[in-house]
Coordinates of C-alpha atoms in Angstrom, one line a residue:
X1 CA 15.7 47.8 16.9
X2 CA 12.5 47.5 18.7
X3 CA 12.6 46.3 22.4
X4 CA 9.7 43.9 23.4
X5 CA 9.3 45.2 27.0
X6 CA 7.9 41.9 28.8
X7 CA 11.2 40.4 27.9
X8 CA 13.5 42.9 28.2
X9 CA 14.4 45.6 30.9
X10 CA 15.4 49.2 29.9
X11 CA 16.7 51.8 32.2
X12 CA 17.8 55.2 30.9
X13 CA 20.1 57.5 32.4
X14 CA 22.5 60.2 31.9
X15 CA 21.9 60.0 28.1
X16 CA 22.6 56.1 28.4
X17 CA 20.3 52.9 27.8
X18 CA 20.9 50.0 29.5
X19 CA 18.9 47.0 28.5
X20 CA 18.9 43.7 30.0
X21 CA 16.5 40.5 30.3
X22 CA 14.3 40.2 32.8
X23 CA 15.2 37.6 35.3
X24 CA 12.7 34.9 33.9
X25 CA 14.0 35.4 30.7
X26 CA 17.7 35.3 31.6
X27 CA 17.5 32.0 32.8
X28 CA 15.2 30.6 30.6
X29 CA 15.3 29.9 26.7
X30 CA 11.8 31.9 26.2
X31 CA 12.1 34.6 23.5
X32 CA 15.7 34.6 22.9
X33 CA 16.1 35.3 19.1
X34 CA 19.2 35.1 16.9
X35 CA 18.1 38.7 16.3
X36 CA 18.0 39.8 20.7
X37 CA 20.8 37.6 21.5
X38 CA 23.5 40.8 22.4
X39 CA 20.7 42.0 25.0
X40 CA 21.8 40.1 27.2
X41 CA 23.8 43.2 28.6
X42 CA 24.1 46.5 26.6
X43 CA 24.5 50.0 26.7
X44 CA 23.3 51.9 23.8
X45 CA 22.9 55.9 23.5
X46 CA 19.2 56.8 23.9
X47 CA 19.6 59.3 20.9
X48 CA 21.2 57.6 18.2
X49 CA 20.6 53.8 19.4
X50 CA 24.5 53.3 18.6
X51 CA 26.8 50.6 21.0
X52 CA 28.4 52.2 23.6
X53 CA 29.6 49.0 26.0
X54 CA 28.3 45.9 25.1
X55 CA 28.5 42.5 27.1
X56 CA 28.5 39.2 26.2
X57 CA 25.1 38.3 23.9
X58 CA 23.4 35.5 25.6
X59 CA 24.4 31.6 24.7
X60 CA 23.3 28.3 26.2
X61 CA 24.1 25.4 27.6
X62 CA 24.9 22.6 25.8
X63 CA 22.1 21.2 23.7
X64 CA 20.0 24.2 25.7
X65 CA 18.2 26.9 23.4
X66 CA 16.2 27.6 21.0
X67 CA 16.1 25.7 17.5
X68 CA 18.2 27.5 15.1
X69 CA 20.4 28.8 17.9
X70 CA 20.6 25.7 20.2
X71 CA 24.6 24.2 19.8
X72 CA 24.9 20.4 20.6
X73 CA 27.2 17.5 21.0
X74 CA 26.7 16.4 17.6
X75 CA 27.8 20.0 16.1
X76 CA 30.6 20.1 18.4
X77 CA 32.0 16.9 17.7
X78 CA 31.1 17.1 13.7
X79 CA 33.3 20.4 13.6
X80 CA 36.5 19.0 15.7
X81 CA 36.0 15.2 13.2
X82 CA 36.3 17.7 10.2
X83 CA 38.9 20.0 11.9
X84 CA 37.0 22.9 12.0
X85 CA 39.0 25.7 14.6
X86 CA 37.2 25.4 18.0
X87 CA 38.5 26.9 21.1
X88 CA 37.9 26.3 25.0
X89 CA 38.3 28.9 27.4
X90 CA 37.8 27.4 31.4
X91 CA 35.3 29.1 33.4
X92 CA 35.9 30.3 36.8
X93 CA 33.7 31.6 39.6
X94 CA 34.0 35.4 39.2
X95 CA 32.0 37.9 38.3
X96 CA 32.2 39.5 34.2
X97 CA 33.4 43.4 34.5
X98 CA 33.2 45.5 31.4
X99 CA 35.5 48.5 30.1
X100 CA 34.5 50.6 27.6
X101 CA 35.2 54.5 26.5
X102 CA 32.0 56.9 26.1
X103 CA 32.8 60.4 25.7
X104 CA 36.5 60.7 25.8
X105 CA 36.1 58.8 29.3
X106 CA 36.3 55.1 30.7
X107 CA 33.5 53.1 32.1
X108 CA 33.4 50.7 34.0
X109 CA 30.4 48.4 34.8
X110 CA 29.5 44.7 35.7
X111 CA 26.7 43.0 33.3
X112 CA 23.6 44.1 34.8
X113 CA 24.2 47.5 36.1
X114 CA 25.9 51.0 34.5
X115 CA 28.4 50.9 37.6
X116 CA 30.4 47.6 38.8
X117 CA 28.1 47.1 42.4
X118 CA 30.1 43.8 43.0
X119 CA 31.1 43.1 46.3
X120 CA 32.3 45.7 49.8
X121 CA 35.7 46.1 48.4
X122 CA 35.1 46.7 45.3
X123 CA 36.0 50.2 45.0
X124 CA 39.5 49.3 46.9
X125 CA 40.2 46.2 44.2
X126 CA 39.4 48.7 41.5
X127 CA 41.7 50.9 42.4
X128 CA 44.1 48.1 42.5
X129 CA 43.8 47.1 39.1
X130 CA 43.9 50.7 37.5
X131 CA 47.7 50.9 39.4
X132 CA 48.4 47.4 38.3
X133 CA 47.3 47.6 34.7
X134 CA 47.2 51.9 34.1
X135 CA 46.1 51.1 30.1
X136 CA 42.9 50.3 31.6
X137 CA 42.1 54.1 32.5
X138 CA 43.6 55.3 29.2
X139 CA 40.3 56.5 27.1
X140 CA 42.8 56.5 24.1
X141 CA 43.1 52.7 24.2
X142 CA 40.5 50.6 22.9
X143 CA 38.1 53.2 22.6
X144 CA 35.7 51.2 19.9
X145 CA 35.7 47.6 21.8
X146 CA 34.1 46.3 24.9
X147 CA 36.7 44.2 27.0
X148 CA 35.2 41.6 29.2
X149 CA 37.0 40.7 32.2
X150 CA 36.3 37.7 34.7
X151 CA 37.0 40.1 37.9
X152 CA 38.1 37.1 40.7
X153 CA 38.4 37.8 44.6
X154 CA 39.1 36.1 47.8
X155 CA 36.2 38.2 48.9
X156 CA 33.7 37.2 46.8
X157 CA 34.0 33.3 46.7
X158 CA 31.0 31.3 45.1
X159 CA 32.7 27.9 44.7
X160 CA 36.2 28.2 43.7
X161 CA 38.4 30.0 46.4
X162 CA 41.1 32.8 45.1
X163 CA 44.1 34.1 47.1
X164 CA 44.4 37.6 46.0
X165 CA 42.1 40.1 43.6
X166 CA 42.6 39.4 39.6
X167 CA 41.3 40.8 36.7
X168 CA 41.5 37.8 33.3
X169 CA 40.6 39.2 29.9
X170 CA 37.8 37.3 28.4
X171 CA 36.5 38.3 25.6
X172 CA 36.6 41.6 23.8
X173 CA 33.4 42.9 21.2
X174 CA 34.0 44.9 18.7
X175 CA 31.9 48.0 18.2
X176 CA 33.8 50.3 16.1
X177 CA 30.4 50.8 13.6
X178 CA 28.5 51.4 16.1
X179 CA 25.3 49.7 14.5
X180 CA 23.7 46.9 16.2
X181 CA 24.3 44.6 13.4
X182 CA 27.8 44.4 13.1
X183 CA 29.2 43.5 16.4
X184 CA 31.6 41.1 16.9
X185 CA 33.7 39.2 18.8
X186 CA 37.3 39.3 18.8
X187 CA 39.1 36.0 18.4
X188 CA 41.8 34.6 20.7
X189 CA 44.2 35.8 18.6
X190 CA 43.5 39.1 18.4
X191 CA 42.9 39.4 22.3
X192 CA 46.4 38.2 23.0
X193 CA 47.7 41.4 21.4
X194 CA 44.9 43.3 23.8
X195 CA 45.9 41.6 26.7
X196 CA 49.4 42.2 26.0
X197 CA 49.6 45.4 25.3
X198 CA 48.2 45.8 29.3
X199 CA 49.7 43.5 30.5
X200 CA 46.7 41.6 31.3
X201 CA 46.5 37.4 31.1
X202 CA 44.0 35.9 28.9
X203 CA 41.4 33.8 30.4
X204 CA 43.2 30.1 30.1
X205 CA 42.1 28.9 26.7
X206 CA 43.0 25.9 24.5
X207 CA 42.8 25.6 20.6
X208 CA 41.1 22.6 19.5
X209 CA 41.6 21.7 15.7
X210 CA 42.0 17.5 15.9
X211 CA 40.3 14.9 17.7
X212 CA 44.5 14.7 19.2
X213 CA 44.2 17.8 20.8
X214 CA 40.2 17.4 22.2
X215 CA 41.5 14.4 23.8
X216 CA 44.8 16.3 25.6
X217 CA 42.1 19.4 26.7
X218 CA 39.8 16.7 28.5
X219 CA 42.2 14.3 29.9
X220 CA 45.3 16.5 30.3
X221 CA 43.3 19.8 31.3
X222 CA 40.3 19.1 33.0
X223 CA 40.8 16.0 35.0
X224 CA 43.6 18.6 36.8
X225 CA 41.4 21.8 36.7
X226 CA 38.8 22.8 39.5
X227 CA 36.4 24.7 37.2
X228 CA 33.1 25.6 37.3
X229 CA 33.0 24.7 33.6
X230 CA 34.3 25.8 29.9
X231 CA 32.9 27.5 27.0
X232 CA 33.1 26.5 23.6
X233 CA 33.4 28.9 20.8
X234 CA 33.0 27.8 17.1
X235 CA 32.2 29.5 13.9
X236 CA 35.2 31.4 13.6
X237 CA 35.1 32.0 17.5
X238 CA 31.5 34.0 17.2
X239 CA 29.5 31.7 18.4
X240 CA 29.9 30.0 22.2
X241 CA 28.1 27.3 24.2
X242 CA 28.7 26.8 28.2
X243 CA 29.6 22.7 29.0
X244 CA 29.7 21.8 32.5
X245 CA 32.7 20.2 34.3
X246 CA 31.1 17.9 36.2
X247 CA 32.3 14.3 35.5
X248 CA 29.0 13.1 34.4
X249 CA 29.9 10.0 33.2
X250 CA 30.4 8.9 37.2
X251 CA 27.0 11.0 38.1
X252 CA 25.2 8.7 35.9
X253 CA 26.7 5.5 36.8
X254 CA 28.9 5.1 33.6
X255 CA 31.8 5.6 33.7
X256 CA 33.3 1.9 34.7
X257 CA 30.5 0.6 31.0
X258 CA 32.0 3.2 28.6
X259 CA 35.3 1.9 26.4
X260 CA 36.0 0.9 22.5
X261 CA 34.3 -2.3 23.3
X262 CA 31.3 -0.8 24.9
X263 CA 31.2 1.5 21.3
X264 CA 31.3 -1.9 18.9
X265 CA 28.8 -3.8 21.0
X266 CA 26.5 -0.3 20.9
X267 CA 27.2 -0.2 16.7
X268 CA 26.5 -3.9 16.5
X269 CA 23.2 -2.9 18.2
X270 CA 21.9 0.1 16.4
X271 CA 21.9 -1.0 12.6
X272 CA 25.8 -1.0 11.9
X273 CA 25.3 3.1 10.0
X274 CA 28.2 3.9 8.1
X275 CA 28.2 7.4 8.2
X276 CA 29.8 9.4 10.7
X277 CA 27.0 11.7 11.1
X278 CA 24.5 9.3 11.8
X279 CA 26.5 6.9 14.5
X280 CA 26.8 10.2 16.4
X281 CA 23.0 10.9 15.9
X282 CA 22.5 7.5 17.7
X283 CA 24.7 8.1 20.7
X284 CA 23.0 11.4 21.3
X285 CA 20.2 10.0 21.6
X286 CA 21.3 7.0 24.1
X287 CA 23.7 9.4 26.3
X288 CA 23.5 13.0 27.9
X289 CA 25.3 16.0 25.5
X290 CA 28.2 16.2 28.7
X291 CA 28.6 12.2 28.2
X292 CA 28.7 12.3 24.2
X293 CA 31.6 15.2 24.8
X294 CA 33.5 13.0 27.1
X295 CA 33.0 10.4 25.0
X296 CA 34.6 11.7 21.8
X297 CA 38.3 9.3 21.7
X298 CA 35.6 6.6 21.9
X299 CA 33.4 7.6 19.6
X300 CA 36.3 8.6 17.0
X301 CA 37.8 5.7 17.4
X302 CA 34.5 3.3 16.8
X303 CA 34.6 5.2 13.6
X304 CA 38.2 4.6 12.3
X305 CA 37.2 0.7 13.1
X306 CA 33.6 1.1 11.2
X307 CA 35.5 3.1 8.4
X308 CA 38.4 -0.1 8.0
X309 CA 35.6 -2.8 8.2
X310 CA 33.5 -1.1 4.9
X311 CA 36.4 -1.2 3.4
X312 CA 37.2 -4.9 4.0
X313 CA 33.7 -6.0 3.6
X314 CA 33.7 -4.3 0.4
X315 CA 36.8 -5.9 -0.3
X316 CA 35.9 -9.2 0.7
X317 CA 32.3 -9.0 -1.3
X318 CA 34.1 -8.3 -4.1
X319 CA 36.0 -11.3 -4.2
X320 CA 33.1 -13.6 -3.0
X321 CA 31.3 -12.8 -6.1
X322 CA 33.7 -13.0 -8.6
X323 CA 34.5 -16.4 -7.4
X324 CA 31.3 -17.8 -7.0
X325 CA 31.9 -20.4 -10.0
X326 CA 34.6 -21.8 -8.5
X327 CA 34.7 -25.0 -6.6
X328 CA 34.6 -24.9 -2.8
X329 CA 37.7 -26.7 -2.3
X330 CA 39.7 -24.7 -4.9
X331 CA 38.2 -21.4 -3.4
X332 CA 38.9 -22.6 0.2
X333 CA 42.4 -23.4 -1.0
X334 CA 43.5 -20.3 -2.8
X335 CA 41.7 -17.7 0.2
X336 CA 43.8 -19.9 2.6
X337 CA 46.9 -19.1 0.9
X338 CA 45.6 -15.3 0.4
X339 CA 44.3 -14.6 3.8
X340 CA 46.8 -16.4 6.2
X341 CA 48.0 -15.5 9.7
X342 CA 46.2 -12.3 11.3
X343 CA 43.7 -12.3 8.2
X344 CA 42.9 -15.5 8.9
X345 CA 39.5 -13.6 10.2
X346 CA 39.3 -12.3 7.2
X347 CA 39.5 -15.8 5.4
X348 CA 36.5 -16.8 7.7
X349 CA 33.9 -14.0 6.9
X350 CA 34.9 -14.6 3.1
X351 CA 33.9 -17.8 3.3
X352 CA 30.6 -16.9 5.1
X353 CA 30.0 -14.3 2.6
X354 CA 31.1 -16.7 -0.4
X355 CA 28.5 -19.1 0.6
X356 CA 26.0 -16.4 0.4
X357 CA 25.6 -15.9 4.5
X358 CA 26.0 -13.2 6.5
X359 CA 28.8 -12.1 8.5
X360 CA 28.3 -13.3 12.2
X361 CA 28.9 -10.4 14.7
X362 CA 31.5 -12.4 17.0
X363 CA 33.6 -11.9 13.4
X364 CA 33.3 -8.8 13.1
X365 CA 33.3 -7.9 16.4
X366 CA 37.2 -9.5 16.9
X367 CA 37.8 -7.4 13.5
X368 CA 36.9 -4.5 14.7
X369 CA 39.0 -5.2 17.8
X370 CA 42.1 -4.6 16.3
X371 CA 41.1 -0.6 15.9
X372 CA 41.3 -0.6 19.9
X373 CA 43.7 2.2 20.7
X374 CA 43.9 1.7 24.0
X375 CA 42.6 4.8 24.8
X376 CA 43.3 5.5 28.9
X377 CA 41.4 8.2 30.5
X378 CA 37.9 9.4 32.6
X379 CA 36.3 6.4 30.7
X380 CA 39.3 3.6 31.1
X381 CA 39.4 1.3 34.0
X382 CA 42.5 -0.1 32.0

């Protein structure tokens, strides 16, 4: 593929290309393509162009990037409310090592160099790993993937500090055809075997198929964790978004406003929409993409609630205008009998809506009430 120069960097050695973004462009959403995206840090041959240790291929922040490649809340949270398979893997200061086999021999480098220039003891820690985990300097394993380590050290702290040297297997891409076009990431699955097989840990990760298990990864996992953050990875695990950890519901003053309640008044507000897809499409706009991913039992919940009252208003029009020739009495009388005891609420709105007026929010309001799940949490002062 052609290399546009003023965004990339390209440095050639030893029969090996290294190309890279420039600085500007590495921190910055400028020119990123779904077409450049594994330049973030890769090694090709200069004579055939094929992969010989690929890095990670550049994602974004949440709601960060470029249209067409930019992930957001609303994608997120759409995939986890349909039970799509999403996975979180916690991010940790540490610095990304890669292993890959060139030539019948093993490489080693960190993501913007041919070498792994990390830190004074890096050559000593190396060695340590090699003797800890010996697969790693086998060129017969792995030869076709990349594996991606998060390389941690008590010598190189940033934030988070570590006790002893550790190597955690992040990812792995698969390369085995060489061509540009058909890398690949390995899913979490497959990496356990990888990791096993050297006895290496995985990077923690947690599988996210239910709006259940969202809410235990947030409120069970990171309210415990110090972490710099998590990534997300969706799309059968190929593509990944970076969230930050940083409680921003109490950054932004909140955290004590946000509950079930605070979700009914904010749907009373905004035009009572239906549709799942478009009550999310209003809270995006109202809160940050960290808040809205906090946010989800809420949101989830004000949905199971606006999902039950469509159906009772539905129910309850029904009935209003197939009785409309009755007399009031003999309407009241039999809806009374129909609608008693907790529906009595029920009984009230069908009267409103029997006498051709609309439903008054402090009705609907206590209906929707009873979908309150109690939900206790970063959000709950309860």
């Amino acid at each position: 593929m052609n290399i546009d120069t003023e965004l990339f960097k390209v440095f050639e050695n030893d029969g090996l290309r290294l190309i890279m973004p420039h600085h500007s462009n590495a921190v910055s959403n400028d020119g990123w393509t779904k077409e450049n995206l594994w330049l973030r840090s890769r090694v090709e041959c200069v004579k055939t162009g094929d992969t010989i240790s690929q890095g990670f291929g550049k994602f974004f922040n949440l709601g960060q990037g470029p249209e067409g490649i930019k992930i957001d809340a609303e994608r997120i949270l759409t995939a986890i409310h349909n039970s799509e398979h999403v996975v979180a893997t916690l991010k940790y200061d540490g610095s990304c090592l890669i292993r890959s086999v060139y030539n019948g021999k093993v490489i080693f480098r960190t993501r913007g160099s041919l070498k792994y220039e990390y830190h004074d003891k890096a050559q000593e820690e190396m060695d340590q790993f090699l003797a800890r985990y010996p697969k790693l300097a086998d060129p017969t394993w792995e030869p076709t993937r990349s594996l991606l380590f998060e390389w941690v050290t008590p010598d190189f702290q940033i934030v988070i500090p570590y006790t002893q040297p550790e190597l955690h297997l992040l990812a792995a891409v698969d390369h085995g055809h060489r061509h540009y076009s058909h890398l690949r990431y390995l899913t979490m699955e497959e990496l356990e075997v990888v990791g096993a097989e050297a006895g290496i840990k995985l990077v923690e990760y947690h599988v996210i198929d239910s709006i259940k298990q969202w809410h235990e990864f947030y409120y069970e996992v990171l309210n415990h964790k110090e972490i710099e953050g998590y990534v997300l990875r969706i799309n059968g695990e190929q593509e990944l978004v970076k969230v930050k950890s940083e409680p921003y519901l109490t950054k932004h003053g909140i955290k004590s406003n946000l509950s079930f309640k605070s979700m009914v008044e904010f749907w009373l507000q905004h035009g009572q929409e239906s549709v799942y897809e478009a009550i999310l499409g209003q809270i995006t706009k109202l809160y940050d993409e960290e808040v809205v991913m906090w946010a989800l039992p809420f949101i989830e919940n004000l949905y199971t609630a606006v999902d039950g009252w469509n159906k009772v208003y539905g129910e309850l029009n029904k009935t209003a205008m197939a009785c409309q020739h009755w007399a009031r009495k003999d309407f009241a009388v039999e809806m009374q009998k129909r609608y008693s005891g907790e529906d009595r609420i029920k009984f009230a709105m069908l009267m409103q809506l029997w006498q051709g007026k609309p439903i008054e929010d402090r009705m609907i309001r206590e209906f929707m009430m009873r979908y309150d799940e109690g939900i206790k949490g970063q959000f709950s002062n309860g």
